[in-house]
XYZ file of C-alpha atoms in Angstrom:
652
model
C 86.484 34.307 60.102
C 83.570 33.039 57.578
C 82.250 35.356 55.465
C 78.752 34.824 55.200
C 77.831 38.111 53.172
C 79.818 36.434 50.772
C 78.663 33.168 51.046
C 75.060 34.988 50.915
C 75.937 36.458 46.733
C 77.867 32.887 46.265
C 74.327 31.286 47.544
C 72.336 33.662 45.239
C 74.269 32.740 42.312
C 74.380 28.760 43.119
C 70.380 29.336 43.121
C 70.142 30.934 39.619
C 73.069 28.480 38.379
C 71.237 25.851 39.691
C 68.174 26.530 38.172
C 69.305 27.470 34.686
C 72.012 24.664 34.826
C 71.282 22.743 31.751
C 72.414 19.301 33.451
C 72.331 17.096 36.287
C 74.866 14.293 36.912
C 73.358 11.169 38.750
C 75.499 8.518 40.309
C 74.828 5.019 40.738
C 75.419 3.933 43.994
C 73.731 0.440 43.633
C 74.639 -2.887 42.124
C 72.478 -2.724 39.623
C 72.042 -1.190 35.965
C 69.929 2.007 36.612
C 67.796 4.108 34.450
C 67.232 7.482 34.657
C 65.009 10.291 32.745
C 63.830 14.032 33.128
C 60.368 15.070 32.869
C 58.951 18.689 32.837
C 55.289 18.899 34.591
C 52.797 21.819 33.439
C 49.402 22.229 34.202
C 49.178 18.529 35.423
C 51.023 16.557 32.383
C 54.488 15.470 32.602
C 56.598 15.237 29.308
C 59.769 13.279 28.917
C 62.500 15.545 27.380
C 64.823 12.385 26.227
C 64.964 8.729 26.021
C 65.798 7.227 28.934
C 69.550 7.025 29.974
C 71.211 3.976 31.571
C 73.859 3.986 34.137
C 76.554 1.229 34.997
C 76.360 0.641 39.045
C 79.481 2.800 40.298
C 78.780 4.769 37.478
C 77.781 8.076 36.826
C 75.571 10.164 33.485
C 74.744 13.644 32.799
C 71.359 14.284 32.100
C 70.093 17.124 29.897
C 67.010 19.148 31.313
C 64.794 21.568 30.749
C 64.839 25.487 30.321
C 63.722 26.550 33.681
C 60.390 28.431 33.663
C 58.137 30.399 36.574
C 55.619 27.560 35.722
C 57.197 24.010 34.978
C 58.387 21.986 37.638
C 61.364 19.389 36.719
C 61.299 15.744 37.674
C 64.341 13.115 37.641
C 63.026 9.884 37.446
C 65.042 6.526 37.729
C 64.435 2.891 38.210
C 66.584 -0.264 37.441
C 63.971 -1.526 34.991
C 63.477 0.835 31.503
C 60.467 -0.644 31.436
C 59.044 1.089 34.456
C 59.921 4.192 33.077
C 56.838 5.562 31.758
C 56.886 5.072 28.115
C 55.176 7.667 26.825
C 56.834 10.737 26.153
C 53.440 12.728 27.863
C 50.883 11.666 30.354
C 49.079 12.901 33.496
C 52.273 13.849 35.866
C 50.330 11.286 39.132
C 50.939 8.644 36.946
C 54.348 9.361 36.408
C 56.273 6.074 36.338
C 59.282 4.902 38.782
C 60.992 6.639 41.421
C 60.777 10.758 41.542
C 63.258 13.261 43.038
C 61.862 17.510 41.927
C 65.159 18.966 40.494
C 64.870 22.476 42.834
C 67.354 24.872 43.442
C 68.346 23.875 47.106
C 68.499 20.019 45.487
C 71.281 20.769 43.631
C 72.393 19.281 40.022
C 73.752 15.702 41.219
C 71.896 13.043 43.260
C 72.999 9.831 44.362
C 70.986 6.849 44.003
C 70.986 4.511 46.657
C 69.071 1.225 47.305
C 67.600 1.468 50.785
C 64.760 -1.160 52.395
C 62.054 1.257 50.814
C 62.979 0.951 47.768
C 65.972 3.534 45.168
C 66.174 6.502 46.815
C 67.786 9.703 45.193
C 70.015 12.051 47.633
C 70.953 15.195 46.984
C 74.749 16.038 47.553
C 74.111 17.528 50.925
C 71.869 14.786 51.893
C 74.811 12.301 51.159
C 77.224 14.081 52.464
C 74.773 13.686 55.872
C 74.497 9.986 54.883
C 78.446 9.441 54.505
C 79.011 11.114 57.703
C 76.055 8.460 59.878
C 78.234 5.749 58.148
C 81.358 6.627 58.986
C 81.890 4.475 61.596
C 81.211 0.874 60.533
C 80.111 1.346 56.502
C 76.290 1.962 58.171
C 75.752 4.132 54.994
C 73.863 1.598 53.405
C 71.656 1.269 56.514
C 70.149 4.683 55.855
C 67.914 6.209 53.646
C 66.560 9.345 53.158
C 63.224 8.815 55.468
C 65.564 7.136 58.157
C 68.366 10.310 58.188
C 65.546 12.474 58.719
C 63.701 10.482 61.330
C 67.616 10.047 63.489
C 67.214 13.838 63.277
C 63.707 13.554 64.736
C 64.858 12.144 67.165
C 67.891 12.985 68.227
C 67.903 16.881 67.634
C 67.672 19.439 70.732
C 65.576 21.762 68.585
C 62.849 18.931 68.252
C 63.563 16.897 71.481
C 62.957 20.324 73.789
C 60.230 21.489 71.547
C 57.629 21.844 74.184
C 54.591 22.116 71.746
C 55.922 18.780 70.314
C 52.998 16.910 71.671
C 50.352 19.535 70.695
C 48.631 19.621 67.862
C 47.526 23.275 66.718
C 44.555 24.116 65.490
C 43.955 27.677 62.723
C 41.850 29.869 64.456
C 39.356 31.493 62.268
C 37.783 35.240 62.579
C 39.380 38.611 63.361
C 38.877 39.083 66.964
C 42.212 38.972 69.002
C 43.177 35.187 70.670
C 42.357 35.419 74.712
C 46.590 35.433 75.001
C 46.698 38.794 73.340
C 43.425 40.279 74.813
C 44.752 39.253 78.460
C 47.752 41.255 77.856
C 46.227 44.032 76.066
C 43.893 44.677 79.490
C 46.899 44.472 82.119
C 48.610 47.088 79.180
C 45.553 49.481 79.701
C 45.239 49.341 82.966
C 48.688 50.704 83.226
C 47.947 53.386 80.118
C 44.850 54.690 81.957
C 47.389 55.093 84.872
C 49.853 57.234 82.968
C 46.570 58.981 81.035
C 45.503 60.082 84.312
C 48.928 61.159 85.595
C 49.435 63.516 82.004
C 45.948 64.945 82.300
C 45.660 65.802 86.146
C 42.285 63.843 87.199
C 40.351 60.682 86.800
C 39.807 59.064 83.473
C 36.976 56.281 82.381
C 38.195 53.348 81.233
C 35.857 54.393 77.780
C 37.871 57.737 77.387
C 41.514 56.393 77.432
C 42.830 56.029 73.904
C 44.685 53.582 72.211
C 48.223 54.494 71.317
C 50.183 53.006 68.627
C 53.710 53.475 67.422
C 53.982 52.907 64.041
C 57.251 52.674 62.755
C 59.087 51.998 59.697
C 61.879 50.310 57.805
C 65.389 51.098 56.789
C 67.379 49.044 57.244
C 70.231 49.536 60.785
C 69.052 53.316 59.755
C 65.507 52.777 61.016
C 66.813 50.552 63.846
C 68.883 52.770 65.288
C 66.688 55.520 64.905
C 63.728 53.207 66.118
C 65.631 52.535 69.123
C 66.133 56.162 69.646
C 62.466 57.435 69.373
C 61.483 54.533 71.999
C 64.122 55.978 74.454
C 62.667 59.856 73.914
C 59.357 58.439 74.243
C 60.244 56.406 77.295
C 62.295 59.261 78.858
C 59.563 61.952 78.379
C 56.530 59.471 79.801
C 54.988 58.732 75.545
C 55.863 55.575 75.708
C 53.828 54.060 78.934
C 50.748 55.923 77.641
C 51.468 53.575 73.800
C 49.460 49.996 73.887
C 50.741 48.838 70.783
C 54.428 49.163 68.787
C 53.576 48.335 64.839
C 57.050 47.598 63.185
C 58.509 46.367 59.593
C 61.624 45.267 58.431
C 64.647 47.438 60.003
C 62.350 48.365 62.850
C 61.765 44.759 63.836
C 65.433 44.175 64.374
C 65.423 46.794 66.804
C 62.585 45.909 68.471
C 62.221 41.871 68.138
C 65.795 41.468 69.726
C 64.762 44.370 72.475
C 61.844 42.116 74.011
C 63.661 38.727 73.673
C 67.271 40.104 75.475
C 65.235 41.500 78.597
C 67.551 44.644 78.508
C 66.327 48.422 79.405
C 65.780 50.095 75.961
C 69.118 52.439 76.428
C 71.101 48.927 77.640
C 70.192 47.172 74.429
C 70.681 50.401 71.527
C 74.211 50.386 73.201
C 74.336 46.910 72.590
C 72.963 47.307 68.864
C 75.458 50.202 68.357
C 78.259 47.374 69.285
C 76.756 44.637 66.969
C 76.760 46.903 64.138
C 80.345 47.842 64.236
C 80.910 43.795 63.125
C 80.203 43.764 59.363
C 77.064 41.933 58.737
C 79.830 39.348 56.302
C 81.305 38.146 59.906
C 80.674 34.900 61.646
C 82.812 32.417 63.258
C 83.136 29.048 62.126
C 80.845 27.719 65.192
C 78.776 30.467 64.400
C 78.194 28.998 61.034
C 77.891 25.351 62.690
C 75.025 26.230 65.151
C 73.077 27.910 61.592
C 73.549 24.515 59.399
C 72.129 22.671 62.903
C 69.545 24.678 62.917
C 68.535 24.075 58.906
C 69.089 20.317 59.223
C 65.469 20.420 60.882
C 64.005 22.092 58.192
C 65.478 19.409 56.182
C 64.456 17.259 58.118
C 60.680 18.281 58.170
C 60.957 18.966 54.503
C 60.130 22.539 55.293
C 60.653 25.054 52.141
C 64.548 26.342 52.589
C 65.422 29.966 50.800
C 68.112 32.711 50.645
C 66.288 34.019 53.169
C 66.965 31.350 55.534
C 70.501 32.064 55.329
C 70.257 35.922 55.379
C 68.554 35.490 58.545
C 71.175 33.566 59.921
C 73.330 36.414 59.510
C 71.134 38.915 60.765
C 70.528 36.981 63.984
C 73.968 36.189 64.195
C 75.018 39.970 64.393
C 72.348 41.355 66.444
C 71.935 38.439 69.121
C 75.637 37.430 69.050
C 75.716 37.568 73.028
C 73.055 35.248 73.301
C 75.968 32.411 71.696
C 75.129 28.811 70.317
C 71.526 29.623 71.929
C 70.720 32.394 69.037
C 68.926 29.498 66.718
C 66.985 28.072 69.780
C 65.432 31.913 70.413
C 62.026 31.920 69.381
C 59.604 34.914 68.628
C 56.743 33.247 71.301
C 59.722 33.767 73.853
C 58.760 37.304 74.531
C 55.894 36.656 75.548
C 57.070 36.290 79.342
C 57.974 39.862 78.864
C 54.937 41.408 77.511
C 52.353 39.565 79.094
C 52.480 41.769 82.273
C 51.449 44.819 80.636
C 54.772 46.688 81.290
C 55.547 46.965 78.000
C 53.856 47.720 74.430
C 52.121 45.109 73.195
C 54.794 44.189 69.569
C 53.850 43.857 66.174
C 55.538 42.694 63.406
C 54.869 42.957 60.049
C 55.514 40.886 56.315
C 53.115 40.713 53.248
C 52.104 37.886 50.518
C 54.911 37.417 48.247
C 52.866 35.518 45.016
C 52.655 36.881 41.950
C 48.675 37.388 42.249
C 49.196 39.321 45.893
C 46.540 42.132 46.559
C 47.017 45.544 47.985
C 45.512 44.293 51.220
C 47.633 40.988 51.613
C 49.424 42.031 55.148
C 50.685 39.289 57.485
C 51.096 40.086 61.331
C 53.292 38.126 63.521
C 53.082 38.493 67.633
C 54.239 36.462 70.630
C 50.836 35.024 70.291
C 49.726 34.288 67.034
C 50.649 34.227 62.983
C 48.074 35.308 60.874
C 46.095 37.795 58.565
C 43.212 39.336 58.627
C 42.782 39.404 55.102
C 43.211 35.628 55.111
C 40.616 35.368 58.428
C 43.068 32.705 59.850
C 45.800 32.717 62.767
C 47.951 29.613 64.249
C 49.944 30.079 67.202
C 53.449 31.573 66.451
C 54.953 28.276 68.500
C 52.987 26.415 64.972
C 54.436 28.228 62.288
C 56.309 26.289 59.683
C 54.045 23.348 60.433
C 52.076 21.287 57.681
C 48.194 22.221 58.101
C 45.364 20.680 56.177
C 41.765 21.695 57.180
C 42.594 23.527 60.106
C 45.060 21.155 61.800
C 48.597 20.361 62.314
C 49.540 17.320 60.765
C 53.243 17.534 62.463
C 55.641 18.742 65.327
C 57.825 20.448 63.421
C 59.493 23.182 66.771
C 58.807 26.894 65.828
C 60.646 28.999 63.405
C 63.807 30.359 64.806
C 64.006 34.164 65.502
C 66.207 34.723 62.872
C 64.312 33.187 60.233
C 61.618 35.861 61.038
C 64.446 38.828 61.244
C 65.719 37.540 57.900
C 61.950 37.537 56.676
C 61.295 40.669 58.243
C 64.289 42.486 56.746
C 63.864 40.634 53.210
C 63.858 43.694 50.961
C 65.900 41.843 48.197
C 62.979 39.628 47.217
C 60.856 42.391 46.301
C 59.693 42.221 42.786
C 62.330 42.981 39.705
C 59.702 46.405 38.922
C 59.958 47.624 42.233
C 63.730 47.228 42.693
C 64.228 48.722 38.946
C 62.327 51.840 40.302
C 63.854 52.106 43.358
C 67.230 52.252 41.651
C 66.331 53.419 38.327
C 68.420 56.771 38.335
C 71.571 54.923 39.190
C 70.932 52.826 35.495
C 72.145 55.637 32.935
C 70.545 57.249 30.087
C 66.957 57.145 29.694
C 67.122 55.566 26.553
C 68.395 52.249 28.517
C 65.385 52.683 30.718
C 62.630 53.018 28.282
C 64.380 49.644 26.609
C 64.376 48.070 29.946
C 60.886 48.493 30.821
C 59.704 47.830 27.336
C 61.416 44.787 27.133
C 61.782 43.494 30.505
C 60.028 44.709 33.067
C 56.502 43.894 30.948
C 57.277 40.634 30.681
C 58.196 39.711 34.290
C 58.144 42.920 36.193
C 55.903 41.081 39.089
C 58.484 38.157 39.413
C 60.608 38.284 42.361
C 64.426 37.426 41.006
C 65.294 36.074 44.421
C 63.411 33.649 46.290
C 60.950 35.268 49.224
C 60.700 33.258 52.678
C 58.336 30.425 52.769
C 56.708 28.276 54.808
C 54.166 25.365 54.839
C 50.500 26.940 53.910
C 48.433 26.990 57.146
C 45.154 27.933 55.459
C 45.692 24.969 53.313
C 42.426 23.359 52.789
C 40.362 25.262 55.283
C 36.907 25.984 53.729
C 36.150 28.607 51.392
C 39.833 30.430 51.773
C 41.686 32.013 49.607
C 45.105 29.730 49.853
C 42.944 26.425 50.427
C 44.503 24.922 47.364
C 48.387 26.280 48.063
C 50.958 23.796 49.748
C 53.021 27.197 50.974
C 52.938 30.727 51.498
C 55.595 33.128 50.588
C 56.556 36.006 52.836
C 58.218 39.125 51.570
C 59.350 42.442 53.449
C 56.322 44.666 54.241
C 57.534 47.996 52.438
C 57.971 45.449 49.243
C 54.557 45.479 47.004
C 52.127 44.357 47.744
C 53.344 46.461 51.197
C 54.109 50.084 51.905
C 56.634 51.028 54.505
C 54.812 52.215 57.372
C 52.716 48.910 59.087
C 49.609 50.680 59.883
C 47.094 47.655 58.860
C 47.498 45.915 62.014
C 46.457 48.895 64.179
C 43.515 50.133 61.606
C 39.722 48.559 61.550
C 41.556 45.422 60.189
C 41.782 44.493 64.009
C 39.029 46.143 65.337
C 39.859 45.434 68.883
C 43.497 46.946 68.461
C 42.267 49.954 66.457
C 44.399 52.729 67.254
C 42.704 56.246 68.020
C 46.011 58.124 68.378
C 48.651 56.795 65.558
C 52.362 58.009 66.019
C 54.384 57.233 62.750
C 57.983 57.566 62.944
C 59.121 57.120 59.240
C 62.890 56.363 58.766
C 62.695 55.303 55.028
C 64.984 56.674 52.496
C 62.739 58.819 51.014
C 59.910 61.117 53.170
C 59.789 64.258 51.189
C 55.546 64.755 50.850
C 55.459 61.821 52.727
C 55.047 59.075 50.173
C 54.251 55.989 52.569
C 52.125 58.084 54.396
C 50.294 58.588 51.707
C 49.739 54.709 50.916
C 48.934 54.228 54.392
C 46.228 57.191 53.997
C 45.394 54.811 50.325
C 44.934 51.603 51.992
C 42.710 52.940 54.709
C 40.121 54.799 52.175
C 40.538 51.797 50.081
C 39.086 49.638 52.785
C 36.643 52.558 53.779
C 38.147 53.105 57.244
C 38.516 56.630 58.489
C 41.313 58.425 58.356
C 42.231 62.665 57.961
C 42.790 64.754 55.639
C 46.942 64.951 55.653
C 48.578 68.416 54.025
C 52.143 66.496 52.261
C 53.298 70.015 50.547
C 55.268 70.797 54.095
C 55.070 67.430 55.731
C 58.905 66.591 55.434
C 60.522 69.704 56.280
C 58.771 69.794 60.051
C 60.297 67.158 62.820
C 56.275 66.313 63.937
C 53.194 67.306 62.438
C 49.203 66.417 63.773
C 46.362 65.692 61.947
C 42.736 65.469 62.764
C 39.307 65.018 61.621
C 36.731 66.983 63.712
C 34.142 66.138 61.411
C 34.435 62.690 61.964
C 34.797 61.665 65.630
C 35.842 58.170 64.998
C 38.846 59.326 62.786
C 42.397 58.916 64.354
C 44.470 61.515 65.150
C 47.658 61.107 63.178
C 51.207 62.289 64.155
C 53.855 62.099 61.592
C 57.625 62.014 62.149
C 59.667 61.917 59.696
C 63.163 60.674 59.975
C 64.945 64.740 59.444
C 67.621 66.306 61.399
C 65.803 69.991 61.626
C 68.620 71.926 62.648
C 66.943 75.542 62.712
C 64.586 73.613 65.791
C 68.139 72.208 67.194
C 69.889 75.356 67.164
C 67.007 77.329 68.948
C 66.937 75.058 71.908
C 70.869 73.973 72.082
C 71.147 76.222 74.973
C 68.857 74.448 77.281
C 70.138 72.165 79.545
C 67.542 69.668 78.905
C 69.412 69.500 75.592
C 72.869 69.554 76.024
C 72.589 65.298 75.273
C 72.312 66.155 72.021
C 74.874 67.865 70.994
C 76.206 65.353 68.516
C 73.507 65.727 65.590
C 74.742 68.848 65.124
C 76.131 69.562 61.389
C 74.608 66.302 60.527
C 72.451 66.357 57.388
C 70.594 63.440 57.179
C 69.195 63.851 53.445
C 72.451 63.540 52.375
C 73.835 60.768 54.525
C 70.429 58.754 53.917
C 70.946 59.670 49.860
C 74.730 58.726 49.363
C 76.693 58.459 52.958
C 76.572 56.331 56.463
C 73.155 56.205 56.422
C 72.367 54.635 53.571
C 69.265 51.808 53.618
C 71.786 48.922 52.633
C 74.688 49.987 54.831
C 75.978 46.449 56.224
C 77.837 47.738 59.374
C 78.091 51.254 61.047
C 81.342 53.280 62.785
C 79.796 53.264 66.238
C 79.762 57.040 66.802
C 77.549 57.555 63.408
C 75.454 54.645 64.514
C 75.130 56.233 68.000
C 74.719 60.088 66.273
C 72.038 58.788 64.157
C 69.769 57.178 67.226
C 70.448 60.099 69.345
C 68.359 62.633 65.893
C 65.572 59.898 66.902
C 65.335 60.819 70.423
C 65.905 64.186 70.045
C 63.213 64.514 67.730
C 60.907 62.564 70.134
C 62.133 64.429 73.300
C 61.936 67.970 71.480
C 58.079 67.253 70.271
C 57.168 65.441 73.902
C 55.561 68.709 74.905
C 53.366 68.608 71.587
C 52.486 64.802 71.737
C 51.215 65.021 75.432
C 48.993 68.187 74.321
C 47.408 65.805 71.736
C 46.741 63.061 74.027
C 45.281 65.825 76.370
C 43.082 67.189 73.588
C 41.994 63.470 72.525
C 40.637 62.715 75.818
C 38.914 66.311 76.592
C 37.198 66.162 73.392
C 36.387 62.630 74.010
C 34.598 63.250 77.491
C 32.952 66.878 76.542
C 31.173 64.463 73.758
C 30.204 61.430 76.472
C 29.608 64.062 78.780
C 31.329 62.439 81.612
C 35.113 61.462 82.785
């Protein structure tokens, strides 16, 4: 077996070796003297860092570069003349002389130059290794250059050749109410909510007085998975869940429910599916495993799409939680479920990342659905088939197929790219003395606390050059984790006044992150909505964690939601008073199980890579218990909601 977990820390150190390497080696693959020099861009002007160096053909030189910086990009330039080499040592960087290659991370340290019919080109090592292999048979190496390997991947590639959006151009859809896709499905999924309304409440309800149910659920890692997976199953089992129009979800709750909707498996089918997957360390995949991922990524390549760690820890995730899909796991698109959730049988998903730049605000949430990719803080959408394509003023400039699955799980579950302050304070107590701390923040975290150390997911700018927005001028967009800053870890954006036509009046969070005493990303969700001026209750955190479901309201304000909070605790005073009933004889496994402690330092634990299968299945079954146990309470809110509701229209 591969190890890709290993691979993955091997990866993350090639990137930072890359980038600090002090070097690059270029070869000289034609039959000509070459010439070759480094340049460092900033702000718009290109400066030579050395005289130009020549190289013998067959030869090879190492060239000296830069210091890497946050805000210098690095240029190897080459020609066979020295004279076309620009000879001042600074000018404007579009007048930049010869032929350019950017010295990037995923580039490598050594390029080949090759003379093709357009002219030198420079090939990175995997690029020629790509080359080498097309001329294997017959020298046709020469035949090739860069433009012409990616356009015989064009071409020839089932990813692009079955695209079937490859002859559609997509257009950015501007405002904040929801595309007619979503708003079709979102009436067939009310029609059946007013139907299981009406069943929980005993008589007729008005289409005005049904409310709008979301789940909003959090990360953790396979811990808020598996505990995700668990709640649904309570909810589904006690009637909740056909009375929810919406399912809200970030990081570890995506996995659980992005790979639910695509496999077409009951919920309890697929958790004892998940429960199997996570037995297999997340470090395993087979060698054709590892084949169909690099098959995959040649399109990217190909495309010249942005390529991160997070491309290849999304391999693995998709790998490991999709395995029985096969070779087909990197042809499984997000836009696939939409088959499944179009009929109205099932809560309409969510999914959930944030803006990853350095200048991010508080409000910078991206959603992703079957439907579209957007934000509403950016006012623009694209059709999830589109994302990954080049924009530029609103349209799609090429037919690049969608984003794998895994890309997104890998983006959804991207927690490691969060920003060198945040992942100090997350782990700051396991750093010694506080002496060392004081020095680190002092000295470090100052300077270049808001940098991200590795690499968030990235893709090709959609808003680019539409009118008046705020990423007009960007060529990309990074994507980061949604309980990373500028995130918190419950999603509850996508279901607040943000999207006024999803607003949720009834919001059920289930919070399965590490930490939920007083509720902490309840409270940021409680920030973010008086930030924006959207209502929201009053919430009492001194007691919040120590009670398996607790209900907030706001009579003075009518238009407030109604907030349920469950946290992810294993209340074992509430288990032992109802172990006795039947109905609960299930759940007889949580017992002696205290989740504080496994959560802090034991199975549980956020960055757990693979799970004993019991513990896995222990730790979904405290999900549904909690949701089963607190059914009785739920459906007395949802009765209350709609009473109130028609005593103030004055009719049903």
């Amino acid at each position: 077996m591969v190890s890709p977990l290993a691979c993955f820390f091997l990866l993350f150190i090639f990137n930072f070796s890359v980038i600090n390497a002090r070097s690059v080696v270029v070869h000289n693959m034609t039959d000509k003297d070459l010439f070759a020099a480094i340049y460092y861009v900033k702000s718009g002007i290109a400066y030579r860092t050395d005289a130009p160096v020549a190289i013998s053909p067959g030869d090879s030189q190492k060239l000296e570069k830069p210091k890497w910086s946050f805000k210098k990009e690095r240029w190897l330039v080459f020609d066979h003349s020295v004279n076309a080499l620009c000879a001042q040592e600074c000018l404007a960087s579009h007048v930049l002389g010869g032929f350019c290659e950017e010295l990037t991370a995923f580039n490598g340290n050594e390029f080949f130059i090759k003379q093709t019919e357009m002219g030198l080109d420079a090939y990175p090592w995997f690029y020629w290794k790509v080359v080498t292999m097309l001329g294997a048979n017959g020298n046709l190496a020469s035949l090739f250059s860069l433009e012409q390997v990616k356009q015989q991947i064009k071409s020839k590639h089932p990813f692009v050749v079955n695209n079937p959006y490859k002859d559609v151009v997509a257009f950015v859809r501007q405002g904040k109410q929801l595309c007619h896709a979503e708003y079709e499905a979102l009436v067939k999924r009310r029609a059946k909510v007013k139907k299981a309304i009406e069943e929980l409440v005993g008589y007729p309800v008005g289409e005005q007085n049904v409310p709008t149910i979301a789940i909003v659920t959090s990360g953790g890692g396979d811990r808020a998975s598996l505990m995700t997976l668990g709640s649904l199953i309570g909810a589904e089992k006690t009637g909740i869940l056909d009375c929810v129009s919406y399912i809200a979800t970030l990081s570890g709750s995506t996995w659980a429910v992005a790979t639910w909707l695509t496999s077409g498996r009951s919920l309890q089918e697929h958790r004892d599916m998940i429960v199997r997957a996570l037995e297999i360390s997340i470090d395993e995949m087979t060698p054709q495993e590892v084949k169909v991922f690099l098959s995959a990524l040649m399109v990217k390549l190909a495309y010249g799409q942005p390529i991160t760690l997070v491309d290849y820890w999304g391999a693995m995730v998709g790998t490991r939680l999709m395995r029985d899909r096969g070779d087909q796991v990197h042809y499984t698109r997000l836009s696939d479920q939409r088959m499944r959730v179009s009929t109205g049988d099932y809560p309409l998903p969510i999914y959930t990342l944030v803006r990853a730049e350095e200048h991010a605000q508080f409000n910078s949430w991206y959603e992703c659905t079957p439907w579209e990719f957007g934000g509403a803080w950016l006012n623009c959408y694209i059709p999830t088939w589109a994302c990954g394509r080049r924009f530029f003023s609103g349209n799609s400039l090429d037919d690049s197929p969608e984003q794998p699955l895994a890309f997104y799980l890998g983006a959804f579950g991207s927690a490691f790219s969060a920003r060198l302050n945040q992942i100090y304070f997350t782990f700051q107590e396991w750093l010694g003395v506080q002496q060392m701390r004081v020095s680190l923040e002092e000295r470090i975290l100052d300077a270049i606390g808001n940098k991200r150390i590795i690499p968030a997911a990235e893709i090709f700018n959609f808003a680019a050059g539409v009118v008046h927005g705020p990423m007009r001028g960007q060529k990309t967009m990074q994507l980061v984790d949604a309980g990373a800053w500028p995130g918190f870890n419950l999603p509850y954006p996508p279901i607040s006044d943000d999207r006024p036509e999803r607003r949720a009046d009834i919001i059920i969070f289930l919070d399965n992150s590490a930490v939920v005493k007083m509720a902490p990303e309840l409270n940021f969700a409680q920030e973010y909505a008086y930030v924006k001026g959207y209502d929201f209750p009053p919430i009492d955190y001194y007691t919040i964690d120590r009670r398996i479901m607790s209900c907030f309201w706001n009579h003075c304000s009518p238009e407030s939601p109604v907030i349920i909070y469950m946290p992810r605790i294993n209340d074992l005073i509430v288990w032992h008073e109802v172990k006795d009933d039947p109905e609960y004889a299930p759940y007889g496994m949580i017992e002696g199980i205290d989740l504080d402690k496994e959560t802090a330092e034991g199975f549980a634990k956020t960055f757990v890579l693979s799970y004993d299968p019991l513990n896995a299945l222990r730790l979904s079954t405290i999900g549904e218990f909690n949701m089963v146990v607190s059914a009785s309470d739920i459906k007395d809110v949802i009765r209350e909601w709609v009473r109130m509701r028609i005593e103030r229209d004055g009719y049903a």
